[in-house]
Coordinates of N, CA and C in Angstrom, one line a residue:
M1 N 4.6 91.0 -54.9 CA 5.0 92.2 -54.2 C 5.5 91.9 -52.8
K2 N 5.4 90.7 -52.4 CA 5.8 90.3 -51.0 C 7.3 90.4 -50.8
Q3 N 8.1 90.1 -51.8 CA 9.5 90.0 -51.7 C 10.3 91.3 -51.7
I4 N 9.6 92.4 -52.0 CA 10.3 93.7 -52.1 C 10.7 94.1 -50.6
G5 N 10.0 93.7 -49.6 CA 10.4 94.0 -48.2 C 11.6 93.3 -47.9
N6 N 11.7 92.0 -48.3 CA 12.9 91.2 -48.0 C 14.1 91.8 -48.7
L7 N 13.9 92.2 -49.9 CA 15.0 92.9 -50.7 C 15.5 94.1 -49.9
A8 N 14.5 94.9 -49.4 CA 14.9 96.2 -48.7 C 15.7 95.9 -47.5
V9 N 15.4 94.8 -46.8 CA 16.1 94.4 -45.6 C 17.6 94.0 -45.9
V10 N 17.7 93.2 -46.9 CA 19.0 92.7 -47.4 C 19.9 93.9 -47.8
C11 N 19.3 94.8 -48.6 CA 20.1 95.9 -49.1 C 20.5 96.9 -47.9
A12 N 19.6 97.0 -47.0 CA 19.8 97.9 -45.8 C 21.0 97.5 -45.0
R13 N 21.3 96.2 -45.0 CA 22.4 95.6 -44.2 C 23.7 95.7 -44.9
R14 N 23.7 96.1 -46.1 CA 25.0 96.1 -46.9 C 25.2 97.5 -47.4
Q15 N 26.4 98.1 -47.0 CA 26.7 99.4 -47.4 C 27.3 99.5 -48.9
D16 N 27.6 98.3 -49.5 CA 28.1 98.3 -50.8 C 26.9 98.1 -51.8
V17 N 25.7 98.2 -51.3 CA 24.5 98.0 -52.2 C 23.6 99.2 -52.1
L18 N 23.1 99.6 -53.3 CA 22.1 100.7 -53.3 C 20.8 100.2 -54.0
L19 N 19.7 100.4 -53.3 CA 18.4 99.9 -53.8 C 17.6 101.1 -54.3
Q20 N 17.1 101.1 -55.5 CA 16.2 102.1 -56.0 C 14.9 101.5 -56.5
V21 N 13.8 102.1 -56.1 CA 12.5 101.6 -56.5 C 11.8 102.8 -57.1
G22 N 11.3 102.6 -58.3 CA 10.5 103.7 -59.0 C 10.2 103.2 -60.4
S23 N 9.2 103.9 -60.9 CA 8.7 103.6 -62.3 C 8.4 102.1 -62.5
E24 N 7.8 101.5 -61.5 CA 7.4 100.1 -61.6 C 8.6 99.2 -61.8
K25 N 9.8 99.6 -61.3 CA 11.0 98.8 -61.5 C 11.9 98.9 -60.2
V26 N 12.5 97.8 -59.9 CA 13.5 97.8 -58.7 C 14.9 97.6 -59.3
C27 N 15.8 98.5 -58.9 CA 17.2 98.4 -59.3 C 18.1 98.2 -58.1
V28 N 19.0 97.3 -58.2 CA 19.9 97.1 -57.1 C 21.3 97.2 -57.7
H29 N 22.1 98.2 -57.2 CA 23.4 98.5 -57.6 C 24.4 97.9 -56.6
V30 N 25.3 97.1 -57.1 CA 26.2 96.4 -56.2 C 27.7 96.8 -56.6
G31 N 28.4 97.2 -55.6 CA 29.8 97.5 -55.8 C 30.0 99.0 -56.2
A32 N 31.2 99.3 -56.7 CA 31.5 100.7 -57.0 C 32.4 100.7 -58.2
G33 N 32.4 101.9 -58.8 CA 33.3 102.2 -60.0 C 33.0 101.2 -61.1
P34 N 34.1 100.9 -61.9 CA 33.9 100.1 -63.1 C 33.4 98.6 -62.8
E35 N 33.6 98.2 -61.5 CA 33.1 96.9 -61.1 C 31.7 96.9 -60.6
R36 N 31.0 98.0 -60.7 CA 29.6 98.1 -60.2 C 28.7 97.4 -61.2
N37 N 27.8 96.6 -60.6 CA 26.8 95.9 -61.4 C 25.4 96.3 -61.0
T38 N 24.5 96.2 -61.9 CA 23.1 96.5 -61.6 C 22.2 95.3 -61.9
L39 N 21.4 95.0 -61.0 CA 20.4 94.0 -61.2 C 19.0 94.7 -61.1
H40 N 18.1 94.2 -62.0 CA 16.8 94.9 -62.0 C 15.7 93.9 -62.2
A41 N 14.5 94.3 -61.8 CA 13.3 93.5 -62.0 C 12.1 94.4 -61.9
A42 N 10.9 94.0 -62.4 CA 9.7 94.7 -62.2 C 9.4 94.7 -60.7
W43 N 8.9 95.8 -60.1 CA 8.7 95.9 -58.7 C 7.7 94.9 -58.1
D44 N 6.8 94.3 -59.0 CA 5.8 93.3 -58.5 C 6.2 91.9 -59.0
D45 N 7.4 91.7 -59.5 CA 7.8 90.3 -59.9 C 8.5 89.6 -58.7
D46 N 7.7 88.9 -57.9 CA 8.3 88.3 -56.7 C 9.4 87.3 -57.0
D47 N 9.2 86.5 -58.1 CA 10.2 85.5 -58.5 C 11.5 86.1 -58.8
A48 N 11.5 87.2 -59.6 CA 12.8 87.9 -60.0 C 13.4 88.5 -58.8
I49 N 12.6 89.1 -57.9 CA 13.2 89.8 -56.7 C 13.7 88.8 -55.8
Q50 N 13.1 87.6 -55.7 CA 13.6 86.5 -54.8 C 15.0 86.0 -55.4
R51 N 15.1 86.0 -56.7 CA 16.4 85.6 -57.3 C 17.5 86.7 -56.9
I52 N 17.2 87.9 -56.9 CA 18.1 89.0 -56.6 C 18.5 88.8 -55.1
V53 N 17.5 88.6 -54.2 CA 17.8 88.4 -52.8 C 18.8 87.2 -52.7
H54 N 18.5 86.1 -53.4 CA 19.4 85.0 -53.3 C 20.8 85.3 -53.8
E55 N 21.0 86.0 -54.9 CA 22.3 86.4 -55.4 C 23.0 87.3 -54.3
L56 N 22.3 88.2 -53.7 CA 22.9 89.0 -52.7 C 23.3 88.3 -51.4
N57 N 22.6 87.3 -51.1 CA 22.9 86.5 -49.8 C 23.8 85.4 -50.0
F58 N 23.7 84.6 -51.1 CA 24.4 83.4 -51.3 C 25.2 83.3 -52.6
G59 N 24.8 84.1 -53.6 CA 25.3 83.9 -54.9 C 26.5 84.8 -55.3
R60 N 26.5 85.2 -56.5 CA 27.6 86.0 -57.1 C 27.9 87.3 -56.3
Y61 N 26.9 87.9 -55.8 CA 27.1 89.2 -55.1 C 27.0 89.1 -53.6
A62 N 27.2 87.9 -53.0 CA 27.3 87.7 -51.6 C 28.5 88.5 -51.0
A63 N 28.3 89.1 -49.8 CA 29.4 89.8 -49.2 C 30.6 88.9 -49.0
G64 N 31.8 89.5 -49.4 CA 33.0 88.7 -49.3 C 33.4 88.0 -50.6
R65 N 32.5 88.0 -51.6 CA 32.9 87.4 -52.9 C 33.3 88.5 -53.8
N66 N 34.2 88.1 -54.7 CA 34.7 89.1 -55.8 C 35.0 90.4 -55.2
G67 N 35.6 90.5 -54.0 CA 36.1 91.7 -53.5 C 35.0 92.6 -52.9
L68 N 33.7 92.1 -52.9 CA 32.7 92.8 -52.3 C 32.8 92.7 -50.7
H69 N 32.4 93.8 -50.1 CA 32.5 93.8 -48.6 C 31.4 94.7 -48.1
T70 N 31.2 94.6 -46.8 CA 30.1 95.4 -46.2 C 30.6 96.7 -45.6
A71 N 31.8 97.0 -45.7 CA 32.4 98.3 -45.2 C 31.9 99.5 -46.0
Q72 N 31.8 100.6 -45.4 CA 31.5 101.9 -46.1 C 32.4 102.1 -47.3
Q73 N 31.9 102.4 -48.4 CA 32.8 102.8 -49.5 C 32.0 103.8 -50.4
D74 N 32.8 104.6 -51.1 CA 32.2 105.6 -52.0 C 31.6 104.9 -53.2
C75 N 30.4 105.3 -53.5 CA 29.8 104.7 -54.7 C 29.5 105.8 -55.7
P76 N 30.4 106.3 -56.5 CA 30.2 107.4 -57.4 C 29.1 107.0 -58.5
V77 N 28.4 107.9 -58.9 CA 27.4 107.7 -59.9 C 28.1 107.4 -61.2
G78 N 27.8 106.3 -61.8 CA 28.5 105.9 -63.1 C 27.7 104.8 -63.7
R79 N 28.2 104.5 -64.9 CA 27.5 103.4 -65.6 C 28.1 102.1 -65.2
G80 N 27.2 101.2 -64.8 CA 27.6 99.8 -64.5 C 27.2 98.9 -65.5
K81 N 27.6 97.6 -65.4 CA 27.2 96.6 -66.3 C 25.8 96.1 -65.8
E82 N 24.8 96.3 -66.6 CA 23.5 95.9 -66.2 C 23.2 94.4 -66.3
K83 N 22.7 93.8 -65.3 CA 22.3 92.4 -65.3 C 20.9 92.3 -65.0
S84 N 20.2 91.5 -65.7 CA 18.8 91.2 -65.4 C 18.7 90.0 -64.6
A85 N 17.8 90.0 -63.6 CA 17.6 88.9 -62.7 C 16.8 87.8 -63.3

């Protein structure tokens, strides 16, 4: 459960990312519209959360990759492609 704080800090710095915590699950929504992806893990699974943090900082979902950016953008509620960490 130590990594959830790190995840919150990473998500707070990115306006293209939405963090949801509830029902013993952490969900991170990245991007908007049909390109929106969702990563999820159990809220107490530090290894999975650490992998999500890595993906947001350096991996597939790093700012500047695949058209992702940190500027404000509308994120309409919609169905994204769900990815498990």
